[in-house]
Short mmCIF file of C-alpha atoms and ligand atoms in Angstrom, two decimals:
data_model
loop_
_atom_site.label_atom_id
_atom_site.label_comp_id
_atom_site.label_asym_id
_atom_site.label_seq_id
_atom_site.Cartn_x
_atom_site.Cartn_y
_atom_site.Cartn_z
CA GLU O 283 -175.74 -116.40 -309.99
CA GLY O 284 -175.50 -114.40 -306.67
CA LYS O 285 -179.20 -114.08 -306.33
CA ALA O 286 -181.30 -116.19 -303.76
CA PRO O 287 -182.01 -119.50 -305.22
CA SER O 288 -185.74 -119.19 -305.04
CA GLU O 289 -185.41 -115.80 -307.11
CA SER O 290 -183.20 -117.23 -309.80
CA LEU O 291 -185.55 -120.13 -310.09
CA LYS O 292 -188.41 -117.76 -310.60
CA ASN O 293 -186.34 -115.96 -313.28
CA LEU O 294 -185.56 -119.15 -315.14
CA MET O 295 -189.28 -120.06 -315.28
CA GLY O 296 -189.87 -116.67 -316.73
CA GLN O 297 -187.40 -117.15 -319.34
CA CYS O 298 -189.04 -120.56 -320.15
CA ARG O 299 -192.35 -118.98 -320.41
CA ALA O 300 -191.08 -116.26 -322.70
CA ARG O 301 -189.52 -118.65 -325.04
CA ILE O 302 -192.76 -120.55 -325.36
CA ALA O 303 -194.40 -117.20 -326.19
CA ALA O 304 -191.83 -116.40 -328.93
CA PRO O 305 -190.15 -119.69 -329.85
CA ALA O 306 -186.61 -119.52 -331.32
CA THR O 307 -184.76 -122.62 -332.60
CA GLU O 308 -181.45 -121.95 -330.76
CA VAL O 309 -180.23 -123.56 -327.68
CA ALA O 310 -179.79 -121.57 -324.62
CA ALA O 311 -177.27 -122.36 -321.88
CA GLN O 312 -176.67 -120.49 -318.49
CA ARG O 313 -175.53 -121.21 -315.28
CA VAL O 314 -177.83 -120.47 -312.34
CA ALA O 315 -177.83 -120.58 -308.59
CA LEU O 316 -180.75 -123.14 -307.71
CA GLN O 317 -182.19 -124.98 -304.82
CA ARG O 318 -182.83 -128.69 -304.55
CA THR O 319 -185.89 -129.81 -302.98
CA ASP O 320 -184.51 -130.69 -299.73
CA GLY O 321 -183.56 -126.63 -299.71
CA SER O 322 -179.69 -126.99 -300.17
CA ALA O 323 -178.21 -124.71 -302.60
CA PHE O 324 -176.42 -125.75 -305.85
CA PHE O 325 -175.11 -124.34 -309.18
CA GLY O 326 -176.92 -125.75 -312.29
CA HIS O 327 -175.85 -125.67 -315.74
CA VAL O 328 -179.23 -125.12 -317.52
CA ILE O 329 -179.79 -125.93 -321.10
CA THR O 330 -183.18 -125.06 -322.61
CA THR O 331 -184.38 -125.18 -326.16
CA ALA O 332 -187.98 -124.50 -327.76
CA ILE O 333 -189.67 -127.66 -329.09
CA ASP O 334 -192.88 -128.13 -330.70
CA ILE O 335 -195.00 -130.63 -328.91
CA ASP O 336 -197.77 -131.80 -331.26
CA GLY O 337 -198.27 -128.30 -332.51
CA HIS O 338 -198.02 -126.84 -329.21
CA PRO O 339 -194.87 -124.50 -328.46
CA GLY O 340 -192.84 -126.04 -325.43
CA VAL O 341 -189.54 -125.77 -323.88
CA ILE O 342 -187.38 -128.76 -323.01
CA GLY O 343 -184.57 -128.35 -320.43
CA PHE O 344 -181.63 -129.91 -318.74
CA ILE O 345 -180.13 -129.22 -315.37
CA GLN O 346 -176.75 -130.46 -314.72
CA ASP O 347 -175.34 -129.94 -311.21
CA VAL O 348 -172.02 -128.06 -311.73
CA THR O 349 -171.53 -127.03 -308.04
CA ASP O 350 -168.17 -128.81 -307.72
CA GLN O 351 -166.81 -127.27 -310.99
CA VAL O 352 -168.16 -123.71 -309.94
CA LEU O 353 -166.44 -123.92 -306.46
CA MET O 354 -163.03 -125.14 -308.06
CA GLU O 355 -162.96 -122.26 -310.33
CA LYS O 356 -163.69 -119.98 -307.85
CA GLU O 357 -161.07 -121.31 -305.82
CA ARG O 358 -158.36 -121.26 -308.64
CA GLU O 359 -159.25 -117.43 -309.48
CA GLN O 360 -158.74 -116.75 -305.67
CA ILE O 361 -155.33 -118.65 -305.76
CA SER O 362 -154.23 -116.86 -308.82
CA ALA O 363 -155.21 -113.34 -307.40
CA GLN O 364 -153.13 -114.34 -304.22
CA ALA O 365 -150.19 -115.43 -306.40
CA GLN O 366 -150.18 -112.13 -308.34
CA GLN O 367 -150.41 -110.04 -305.19
CA ALA O 368 -147.44 -112.20 -303.75
CA GLN O 369 -145.60 -111.57 -306.94
CA LYS O 370 -146.09 -107.83 -306.73
CA MET O 371 -144.92 -107.70 -303.21
CA GLU O 372 -142.04 -109.72 -304.04
CA ALA O 373 -140.97 -107.26 -306.80
CA ILE O 374 -141.36 -104.32 -304.83
CA GLY O 375 -139.61 -105.64 -302.12
CA THR O 376 -136.40 -106.46 -304.13
CA LEU O 377 -136.61 -103.04 -305.55
CA ALA O 378 -137.00 -101.38 -302.08
CA GLY O 379 -134.35 -103.69 -300.62
CA GLY O 380 -131.81 -102.67 -303.12
CA ILE O 381 -132.34 -99.09 -302.60
CA ALA O 382 -132.36 -99.42 -298.91
CA HIS O 383 -129.09 -101.20 -299.08
CA ASP O 384 -127.33 -98.30 -300.88
CA PHE O 385 -129.14 -95.58 -299.10
CA ASN O 386 -127.95 -97.24 -295.80
CA ASN O 387 -124.36 -97.15 -296.99
CA LEU O 388 -124.75 -93.36 -297.73
CA LEU O 389 -126.00 -93.10 -294.27
CA MET O 390 -123.25 -94.84 -292.94
CA GLY O 391 -120.89 -92.49 -294.86
CA ILE O 392 -122.53 -89.43 -293.09
CA GLN O 393 -122.76 -90.78 -289.68
CA GLY O 394 -119.05 -91.93 -289.65
CA ASN O 395 -117.80 -88.52 -290.72
CA ILE O 396 -119.97 -86.90 -287.95
CA SER O 397 -118.47 -89.50 -285.55
CA LEU O 398 -115.08 -88.16 -286.57
CA ILE O 399 -115.85 -84.54 -286.52
CA MET O 400 -117.23 -84.78 -283.04
CA LEU O 401 -114.31 -86.41 -281.86
CA ASN O 402 -112.25 -83.08 -282.48
CA LYS O 403 -114.76 -80.94 -280.88
CA ALA O 404 -115.00 -79.80 -277.26
CA PRO O 405 -118.48 -80.46 -276.08
CA GLY O 406 -119.25 -76.76 -275.89
CA HIS O 407 -118.33 -76.16 -279.48
CA ARG O 408 -120.95 -74.23 -281.49
CA ASP O 409 -120.94 -76.70 -284.23
CA VAL O 410 -121.87 -79.63 -281.88
CA PRO O 411 -125.68 -78.71 -282.09
CA HIS O 412 -125.63 -78.71 -285.87
CA LEU O 413 -123.54 -81.99 -285.82
CA LYS O 414 -126.30 -83.58 -283.44
CA ASN O 415 -129.08 -82.48 -285.81
CA ILE O 416 -127.34 -84.05 -288.68
CA GLU O 417 -127.03 -87.28 -286.54
CA LYS O 418 -130.75 -87.01 -285.80
CA ALA O 419 -131.64 -86.91 -289.41
CA VAL O 420 -129.37 -89.98 -290.08
CA VAL O 421 -131.15 -91.81 -287.31
CA ARG O 422 -134.60 -91.00 -288.81
CA GLY O 423 -133.30 -92.10 -292.26
CA SER O 424 -132.04 -95.38 -290.76
CA GLU O 425 -135.60 -95.77 -289.41
CA LEU O 426 -137.07 -95.49 -292.79
CA THR O 427 -134.72 -98.07 -294.28
CA ARG O 428 -135.51 -100.38 -291.46
CA GLN O 429 -139.03 -99.98 -292.29
CA VAL O 430 -138.63 -100.56 -295.91
CA LEU O 431 -136.49 -103.47 -295.08
CA GLY O 432 -139.16 -104.99 -292.93
CA PHE O 433 -141.49 -105.60 -295.84
CA ALA O 434 -138.54 -106.13 -298.38
CA ARG O 435 -138.18 -109.66 -296.55
CA GLY O 436 -135.35 -108.25 -294.73
CA GLY O 437 -134.62 -111.38 -292.77
CA LYS O 438 -134.01 -111.87 -289.29
CA TYR O 439 -130.65 -110.69 -287.88
CA GLU O 440 -130.50 -111.68 -284.42
CA VAL O 441 -132.91 -114.59 -283.36
CA ARG O 442 -133.24 -115.25 -279.66
CA ALA O 443 -135.71 -116.98 -277.40
CA THR O 444 -138.01 -113.94 -276.62
CA ASP O 445 -140.73 -113.28 -274.01
CA CYS O 446 -143.17 -111.25 -275.53
CA ASN O 447 -144.53 -109.89 -272.44
CA HIS O 448 -141.10 -108.62 -271.41
CA LEU O 449 -140.91 -107.07 -274.89
CA ILE O 450 -144.40 -105.46 -274.57
CA GLU O 451 -143.61 -103.88 -271.24
CA ARG O 452 -140.52 -102.55 -272.60
CA VAL O 453 -142.11 -101.07 -275.61
CA VAL O 454 -145.17 -99.67 -273.70
CA ALA O 455 -142.64 -97.97 -271.31
CA LEU O 456 -140.97 -96.27 -274.36
CA PHE O 457 -144.45 -95.45 -276.16
CA GLY O 458 -146.51 -94.26 -273.05
CA ARG O 459 -143.74 -91.96 -271.78
CA SER O 460 -144.34 -89.21 -274.50
CA ARG O 461 -148.05 -90.03 -274.69
CA LYS O 462 -149.60 -89.40 -271.42
CA GLU O 463 -153.29 -88.66 -272.57
CA MET O 464 -154.10 -92.22 -273.53
CA THR O 465 -154.64 -95.29 -271.42
CA ILE O 466 -153.12 -98.71 -272.29
CA ARG O 467 -154.34 -101.68 -270.56
CA LYS O 468 -152.36 -104.95 -270.44
CA THR O 469 -153.77 -108.40 -270.04
CA LEU O 470 -150.73 -110.68 -270.31
CA GLN O 471 -150.79 -114.44 -269.75
CA THR O 472 -148.21 -115.89 -267.70
CA PRO O 473 -146.28 -118.01 -268.39
CA LEU O 474 -146.21 -117.09 -272.05
CA TRP O 475 -144.49 -119.60 -274.51
CA SER O 476 -141.44 -118.23 -275.75
CA VAL O 477 -140.90 -117.22 -279.65
CA GLU O 478 -137.75 -117.38 -281.58
CA ALA O 479 -137.56 -113.74 -282.83
CA ASP O 480 -135.61 -110.84 -283.86
CA GLN O 481 -136.29 -108.57 -280.74
CA GLY O 482 -135.63 -105.39 -282.76
CA GLN O 483 -137.98 -106.41 -285.38
CA LEU O 484 -140.52 -107.40 -282.81
CA GLU O 485 -140.24 -104.10 -281.18
CA GLN O 486 -140.85 -102.47 -284.67
CA ILE O 487 -144.07 -104.53 -285.05
CA MET O 488 -145.20 -103.37 -281.72
CA LEU O 489 -144.38 -99.65 -282.15
CA ASN O 490 -145.99 -99.41 -285.58
CA LEU O 491 -149.39 -101.01 -284.18
CA LEU O 492 -149.17 -98.79 -281.04
CA VAL O 493 -148.59 -95.68 -283.06
CA ASN O 494 -151.42 -96.55 -285.66
CA ALA O 495 -153.83 -97.12 -282.70
CA TRP O 496 -152.86 -93.86 -281.23
CA GLU O 497 -153.41 -92.02 -284.33
CA ALA O 498 -156.73 -93.63 -284.76
CA MET O 499 -157.76 -92.00 -281.38
CA PRO O 500 -157.30 -88.34 -281.88
CA GLY O 501 -159.73 -87.61 -278.95
CA GLY O 502 -158.05 -90.16 -276.76
CA GLY O 503 -159.11 -93.48 -275.89
CA GLU O 504 -157.93 -96.96 -274.68
CA ILE O 505 -155.59 -99.28 -276.01
CA VAL O 506 -155.72 -103.13 -274.98
CA LEU O 507 -152.61 -105.27 -275.42
CA GLU O 508 -153.20 -108.90 -274.81
CA THR O 509 -150.99 -112.02 -275.00
CA THR O 510 -152.10 -115.52 -275.00
CA ASN O 511 -151.03 -119.04 -275.85
CA VAL O 512 -152.83 -120.39 -278.73
CA THR O 513 -152.73 -123.72 -280.37
CA VAL O 514 -153.97 -122.93 -283.89
CA GLU O 515 -155.93 -125.51 -285.47
CA GLU O 516 -157.35 -126.21 -289.11
CA ASN O 517 -160.34 -123.99 -288.41
CA THR O 518 -158.86 -121.25 -286.34
CA PRO O 519 -160.25 -117.99 -287.92
CA GLY O 520 -157.82 -116.21 -290.05
CA ARG O 521 -155.28 -119.06 -290.28
CA PRO O 522 -153.97 -118.56 -293.89
CA PRO O 523 -154.14 -122.10 -295.74
CA ASP O 524 -150.27 -122.60 -295.69
CA ALA O 525 -149.80 -121.82 -291.89
CA THR O 526 -148.52 -124.59 -289.88
CA LEU O 527 -150.78 -125.95 -287.22
CA GLY O 528 -149.59 -126.17 -283.52
CA ARG O 529 -148.59 -123.64 -280.80
CA TYR O 530 -148.29 -120.07 -281.22
CA VAL O 531 -148.10 -116.81 -279.04
CA CYS O 532 -150.87 -114.44 -280.09
CA ILE O 533 -150.31 -110.71 -279.31
CA THR O 534 -153.65 -108.72 -279.82
CA VAL O 535 -153.66 -104.76 -280.01
CA THR O 536 -157.17 -103.43 -279.78
CA ASP O 537 -158.08 -99.75 -280.09
CA THR O 538 -161.22 -97.76 -279.56
CA GLY O 539 -160.59 -95.53 -282.55
CA ILE O 540 -162.03 -94.50 -285.70
CA GLY O 541 -161.75 -97.93 -287.36
CA MET O 542 -161.82 -98.88 -290.96
CA ASP O 543 -164.24 -99.61 -293.95
CA ALA O 544 -163.74 -102.65 -295.88
CA GLN O 545 -162.16 -100.88 -298.81
CA THR O 546 -159.44 -99.41 -296.65
CA GLN O 547 -158.87 -102.95 -294.92
CA ALA O 548 -158.13 -104.31 -298.22
CA ARG O 549 -155.29 -102.23 -298.82
CA ILE O 550 -153.67 -101.56 -295.48
CA PHE O 551 -150.70 -103.97 -295.89
CA GLU O 552 -149.68 -102.45 -299.37
CA PRO O 553 -146.42 -100.55 -299.00
CA PHE O 554 -146.89 -96.81 -299.27
CA PHE O 555 -150.75 -97.00 -298.69
CA THR O 556 -151.98 -94.52 -296.27
CA THR O 557 -155.02 -92.46 -295.44
CA LYS O 558 -153.26 -89.71 -293.29
CA LYS O 559 -152.68 -86.47 -294.31
CA THR O 560 -149.61 -85.74 -292.25
CA GLY O 561 -146.23 -85.19 -294.13
CA SER O 562 -144.65 -87.79 -291.91
CA ALA O 563 -146.98 -90.88 -292.76
CA THR O 564 -145.29 -93.20 -295.31
CA GLY O 565 -147.79 -95.87 -295.42
CA LEU O 566 -144.96 -98.35 -294.57
CA GLY O 567 -146.02 -99.12 -291.00
CA LEU O 568 -148.27 -102.09 -291.51
CA SER O 569 -146.35 -103.23 -294.75
CA SER O 570 -143.47 -103.69 -292.64
CA VAL O 571 -145.33 -105.49 -289.72
CA PHE O 572 -146.61 -108.00 -292.64
CA GLY O 573 -143.25 -108.59 -293.89
CA ILE O 574 -141.65 -109.20 -290.34
CA VAL O 575 -144.55 -111.36 -289.25
CA GLN O 576 -144.04 -113.42 -292.52
CA ASN O 577 -140.23 -113.54 -291.73
CA HIS O 578 -140.93 -115.05 -288.44
CA HIS O 579 -143.23 -117.82 -289.86
CA GLY O 580 -146.23 -116.19 -288.43
CA PHE O 581 -149.50 -114.54 -289.52
CA LEU O 582 -151.71 -111.69 -288.50
CA THR O 583 -155.49 -110.98 -288.72
CA VAL O 584 -157.43 -107.69 -288.56
CA ARG O 585 -160.83 -106.81 -287.60
CA SER O 586 -162.38 -103.24 -287.93
CA GLY O 587 -165.49 -101.40 -288.72
CA LYS O 588 -165.86 -97.68 -289.37
CA GLY O 589 -166.25 -96.19 -285.92
CA ARG O 590 -166.01 -99.60 -284.16
CA GLY O 591 -162.35 -99.53 -283.44
CA THR O 592 -159.87 -101.90 -284.80
CA THR O 593 -158.20 -105.36 -283.53
CA PHE O 594 -154.85 -106.57 -284.84
CA ARG O 595 -153.86 -109.99 -283.95
CA VAL O 596 -150.18 -111.16 -284.41
CA PHE O 597 -149.59 -114.94 -284.33
CA LEU O 598 -145.90 -115.93 -283.78
CA PRO O 599 -144.81 -119.70 -283.70
CA ALA O 600 -144.00 -120.60 -280.39
CA ALA O 601 -140.36 -122.06 -279.73
CA ALA O 602 -139.82 -125.51 -278.79
CA PRO O 603 -139.70 -125.71 -275.01
CA ALA O 604 -135.88 -125.04 -274.07
CA PRO O 605 -133.76 -124.26 -271.22
CA ALA O 606 -133.52 -120.57 -270.89
CA ARG O 607 -130.27 -119.08 -272.56
CA GLY O 608 -128.16 -116.67 -270.27
CA ALA O 609 -128.30 -113.01 -271.01
CA ALA O 610 -125.41 -111.53 -272.88
CA ALA O 611 -122.61 -110.97 -270.57
CA PRO O 612 -122.44 -107.34 -269.49
CA VAL O 613 -119.75 -105.25 -271.34
CA SER O 614 -117.07 -103.84 -269.09
CA THR O 615 -117.54 -100.26 -269.47
CA ASN O 616 -114.18 -99.17 -267.97
CA GLY O 617 -113.76 -96.94 -271.02
CA ARG O 618 -110.41 -97.37 -272.85
CA GLU O 619 -110.03 -99.64 -275.70
CA ARG O 620 -107.22 -102.09 -275.88
CA PRO O 621 -105.60 -101.74 -279.37
CA ALA O 622 -106.09 -104.89 -281.67
CA THR O 623 -105.65 -105.64 -285.16
CA LEU O 624 -108.57 -105.86 -287.36
CA LEU O 625 -109.25 -107.02 -290.89
CA LEU O 626 -112.03 -104.91 -292.47
CA VAL O 627 -113.92 -106.56 -295.45
CA GLU O 628 -116.05 -103.93 -297.01
CA ASP O 629 -116.58 -103.57 -300.96
CA GLU O 630 -118.30 -100.07 -300.64
CA GLU O 631 -115.23 -97.52 -300.76
CA MET O 632 -116.77 -94.88 -298.84
CA VAL O 633 -118.08 -96.86 -296.07
CA ALA O 634 -114.56 -98.86 -295.99
CA ALA O 635 -112.87 -95.27 -295.80
CA ILE O 636 -115.00 -94.39 -292.86
CA ALA O 637 -114.80 -97.53 -291.04
CA GLU O 638 -110.97 -97.61 -291.27
CA GLN O 639 -110.76 -94.16 -289.87
CA MET O 640 -113.27 -94.98 -287.07
CA LEU O 641 -111.26 -98.04 -286.11
CA THR O 642 -107.84 -96.10 -286.33
CA ARG O 643 -109.31 -93.70 -283.98
CA LEU O 644 -110.06 -96.15 -281.52
CA GLY O 645 -106.33 -97.18 -281.51
CA HIS O 646 -106.67 -100.42 -283.62
CA LYS O 647 -104.55 -101.36 -286.54
CA VAL O 648 -106.40 -102.17 -289.68
CA PHE O 649 -105.97 -104.33 -292.81
CA LEU O 650 -108.36 -103.50 -295.55
CA ALA O 651 -110.02 -106.02 -298.08
CA GLY O 652 -112.29 -104.80 -300.79
CA SER O 653 -113.64 -108.27 -301.45
CA GLY O 654 -114.30 -111.74 -300.08
CA GLY O 655 -111.40 -113.30 -302.14
CA GLU O 656 -109.09 -110.54 -300.83
CA ALA O 657 -110.19 -110.93 -297.10
CA VAL O 658 -109.23 -114.68 -297.55
CA ALA O 659 -105.69 -114.01 -299.18
CA ILE O 660 -105.01 -111.43 -296.48
CA TYR O 661 -106.19 -113.76 -293.58
CA ARG O 662 -104.24 -116.78 -294.97
CA GLU O 663 -101.04 -114.71 -294.79
CA GLN O 664 -101.53 -112.40 -291.68
CA ARG O 665 -103.89 -114.72 -289.49
CA GLU O 666 -101.54 -114.86 -286.63
CA LYS O 667 -101.64 -110.97 -286.22
CA ILE O 668 -105.52 -110.61 -286.83
CA ASP O 669 -107.61 -110.52 -283.93
CA LEU O 670 -110.99 -109.92 -285.47
CA ILE O 671 -112.50 -109.43 -288.96
CA ILE O 672 -115.35 -107.05 -289.68
CA LEU O 673 -117.30 -108.55 -292.64
CA ASP O 674 -119.63 -106.97 -294.74
CA MET O 675 -122.39 -109.52 -295.69
CA ILE O 676 -123.65 -108.27 -299.01
CA MET O 677 -120.78 -108.01 -301.45
CA PRO O 678 -120.50 -108.72 -305.16
CA GLY O 679 -118.77 -111.84 -305.96
CA MET O 680 -118.02 -113.97 -302.89
CA SER O 681 -120.77 -113.06 -300.35
CA GLY O 682 -120.43 -112.57 -296.74
CA ALA O 683 -121.48 -115.94 -296.08
CA GLU O 684 -119.19 -117.60 -298.54
CA THR O 685 -116.15 -115.69 -297.13
CA PHE O 686 -117.12 -116.59 -293.54
CA GLU O 687 -117.04 -120.34 -294.60
CA GLN O 688 -113.61 -119.99 -296.10
CA LEU O 689 -112.32 -118.07 -293.44
CA LYS O 690 -113.42 -120.87 -290.91
CA THR O 691 -111.50 -123.42 -293.08
CA ILE O 692 -108.24 -121.25 -292.50
CA ALA O 693 -108.95 -121.05 -288.69
CA PRO O 694 -112.26 -122.67 -287.17
CA GLU O 695 -111.91 -120.31 -284.23
CA VAL O 696 -111.68 -117.07 -286.32
CA LYS O 697 -113.53 -114.18 -284.75
CA VAL O 698 -115.88 -112.37 -287.19
CA LEU O 699 -118.20 -109.30 -286.73
CA LEU O 700 -120.86 -109.27 -289.28
CA SER O 701 -121.97 -105.76 -290.36
CA SER O 702 -124.59 -104.93 -292.63
CA GLY O 703 -127.43 -102.50 -293.46
CA TYR O 704 -129.66 -105.58 -293.80
CA SER O 705 -129.55 -109.28 -294.49
CA LEU O 706 -131.14 -111.33 -297.58
CA ASN O 707 -133.37 -114.00 -296.67
CA GLY O 708 -132.45 -114.32 -293.26
CA GLN O 709 -128.83 -114.57 -294.18
CA ALA O 710 -127.37 -112.91 -291.20
CA ALA O 711 -129.21 -115.10 -288.72
CA GLY O 712 -127.64 -118.15 -290.82
CA ILE O 713 -124.14 -116.85 -290.58
CA LEU O 714 -124.69 -116.03 -286.80
CA ASN O 715 -125.79 -119.50 -286.18
CA ARG O 716 -122.67 -121.01 -287.87
CA GLY O 717 -120.63 -119.29 -285.33
CA CYS O 718 -120.16 -115.73 -286.31
CA ARG O 719 -119.44 -113.70 -283.04
CA GLY O 720 -122.01 -110.72 -283.51
CA PHE O 721 -123.92 -108.40 -285.80
CA ILE O 722 -123.55 -104.66 -286.19
CA GLN O 723 -126.20 -102.81 -288.27
CA LYS O 724 -125.25 -99.95 -290.54
CA PRO O 725 -125.19 -97.06 -290.20
CA PHE O 726 -123.14 -97.28 -286.89
CA THR O 727 -121.69 -94.70 -284.64
CA ILE O 728 -118.16 -94.89 -283.43
CA ASP O 729 -119.49 -95.67 -279.81
CA GLN O 730 -121.40 -98.53 -281.12
CA LEU O 731 -118.58 -99.83 -282.99
CA SER O 732 -116.13 -99.77 -279.96
CA GLN O 733 -118.92 -101.45 -277.84
CA LYS O 734 -119.26 -104.39 -280.27
CA ILE O 735 -115.41 -104.88 -280.64
CA ARG O 736 -115.14 -104.97 -276.94
CA GLU O 737 -117.97 -107.39 -276.62
CA ILE O 738 -116.33 -109.83 -278.90
CA LEU O 739 -112.33 -109.28 -277.77
CA PHE O 740 -112.52 -108.23 -274.42
CA SER O 741 -115.73 -109.57 -272.59
CA PRO O 742 -114.76 -111.96 -269.85
CA ALA O 743 -117.63 -114.40 -270.72
CA ALA O 744 -116.70 -114.52 -274.56
CA PRO O 745 -116.49 -117.99 -275.77
CA PRO O 746 -112.59 -119.06 -275.60
CA ALA O 747 -111.16 -118.93 -278.93
N1 LIG R 138 -155.62 -98.83 -285.78
C1 LIG R 138 -155.86 -98.37 -286.85
N2 LIG R 138 -157.22 -97.90 -286.92
C2 LIG R 138 -157.58 -97.25 -288.03
N3 LIG R 138 -156.96 -97.12 -289.22
C3 LIG R 138 -155.77 -97.94 -289.04
C4 LIG R 138 -155.09 -98.45 -288.03
N4 LIG R 138 -154.24 -98.98 -288.45
C5 LIG R 138 -153.79 -98.82 -289.67
N5 LIG R 138 -154.93 -98.09 -290.02
C6 LIG R 138 -155.15 -97.57 -291.46
O1 LIG R 138 -154.16 -98.30 -292.27
C7 LIG R 138 -153.20 -97.33 -292.91
C8 LIG R 138 -151.88 -97.94 -293.34
O2 LIG R 138 -151.05 -97.93 -292.09
P1 LIG R 138 -149.71 -98.00 -292.05
O3 LIG R 138 -149.22 -97.96 -290.67
O4 LIG R 138 -149.09 -98.83 -293.09
O5 LIG R 138 -149.39 -96.36 -292.57
P2 LIG R 138 -149.45 -95.08 -291.91
O6 LIG R 138 -149.76 -95.18 -290.46
O7 LIG R 138 -150.52 -94.30 -292.77
O8 LIG R 138 -148.19 -94.33 -292.12
P3 LIG R 138 -146.92 -94.45 -291.35
O9 LIG R 138 -146.98 -95.92 -290.63
O10 LIG R 138 -145.86 -94.92 -292.36
O11 LIG R 138 -146.72 -93.42 -290.54
C9 LIG R 138 -153.52 -96.12 -292.31
O12 LIG R 138 -153.02 -94.94 -293.05
C10 LIG R 138 -154.86 -96.05 -291.75
O13 LIG R 138 -155.76 -95.80 -292.74
MG1 LIG R 139 -148.55 -96.43 -289.24
#
């Protein structure tokens, strides 16, 4: 096996001759790659046994064509290896998701307390720079949890029809500003089909790919970004067997950097795999890209060679053509909050305490519920008074989704702001589609909270309740 057919035929003949020279009675069987007389290759199951032909030593052999069987075995092995890999990723994802969830709540506690302290300090106070530094650390921490949640199958938060060309322009502006020594060339197809995507997560994909490309070109170089409309067919290169056929948007990121050998390429999507020596490299970049692309029912391919640069292609399913949706109504920025009454549903005590204080500082009246059941009970009693419910999505017992359903049975027009560090299996997207008014990601600052509340309660374009 594995040798050129003619070579293995020579071997086989040699073995037969050896058997004639030193006959033994046992039967020998082996599987050999062979060639038919028409030149085509096949796998043969060869059985030989030494015989005596009228006093002369001889060999009798049978060759059975087992090509189909061999191919099937190979395929089965490959599928089982893939299944194992998928299982491993899933286990790591579950673990990482759980940690990231708790970690995010801790960050929320830190962020919230800083927000409150800052409110009490004059801008020039000598503690302010330190507080700002803590805030920066919180932002880095939450970037980290976002990466982890990307590959932890974090689900999509806010799925919207998205023009990838706009998104790329935005990300490049952000990315290129701090890295002048590098050129970025864009070939963007217009009109580009739109994709149903979580913009924050798509930005994350693009940033991760751009940062990797940049890091692969320490001596400078060129990054080429390309977008194309692609119809994926059975034989499209790199298409995983389970990918749906049809219309996709393909985003290509090519660099002229150091490239990768095959060994590295085989591992790049593993969480925590990195070849970088710098302390800030976590090896989470591409695993989060991978998870996010999967979440969006897309796939990605990579082409690279040592010293030959690298090309990543991200395929995202195109959205069914639909009339463009209007942009979100701008929020009036004329400062002051109008006081409202809110029901805060949060099982994590520290987060509940800090969020309550933030809301109080914003001038709102707050009811607190520590579980979905409690929230439903309070809302049943106080629904006339409550303007908005801030609902944590992941709670033990009754989940955010179930709680939301029950609240809707009490009052179909109930206004709910979903809050979470992440969503399991795209839960948030599901709830948002079922009429939830907005989503705020933990850890949030007091300004972000205030902004979201205003968007829902006081924005002129808000759907009538
Ligand atoms: N464009 C590229 N060119 C060459 N090698 C790459 C490229 N992109 C990724 N790699 C290889 O894949 C590895 C994994 O990439 P990944 O983005 O997951 O982690 P990282 O960049 O090492 O760390 P982090 O993204 O957390 O800073 C890299 O360490 C590098 O070896
Ligand atoms: Mg990276």
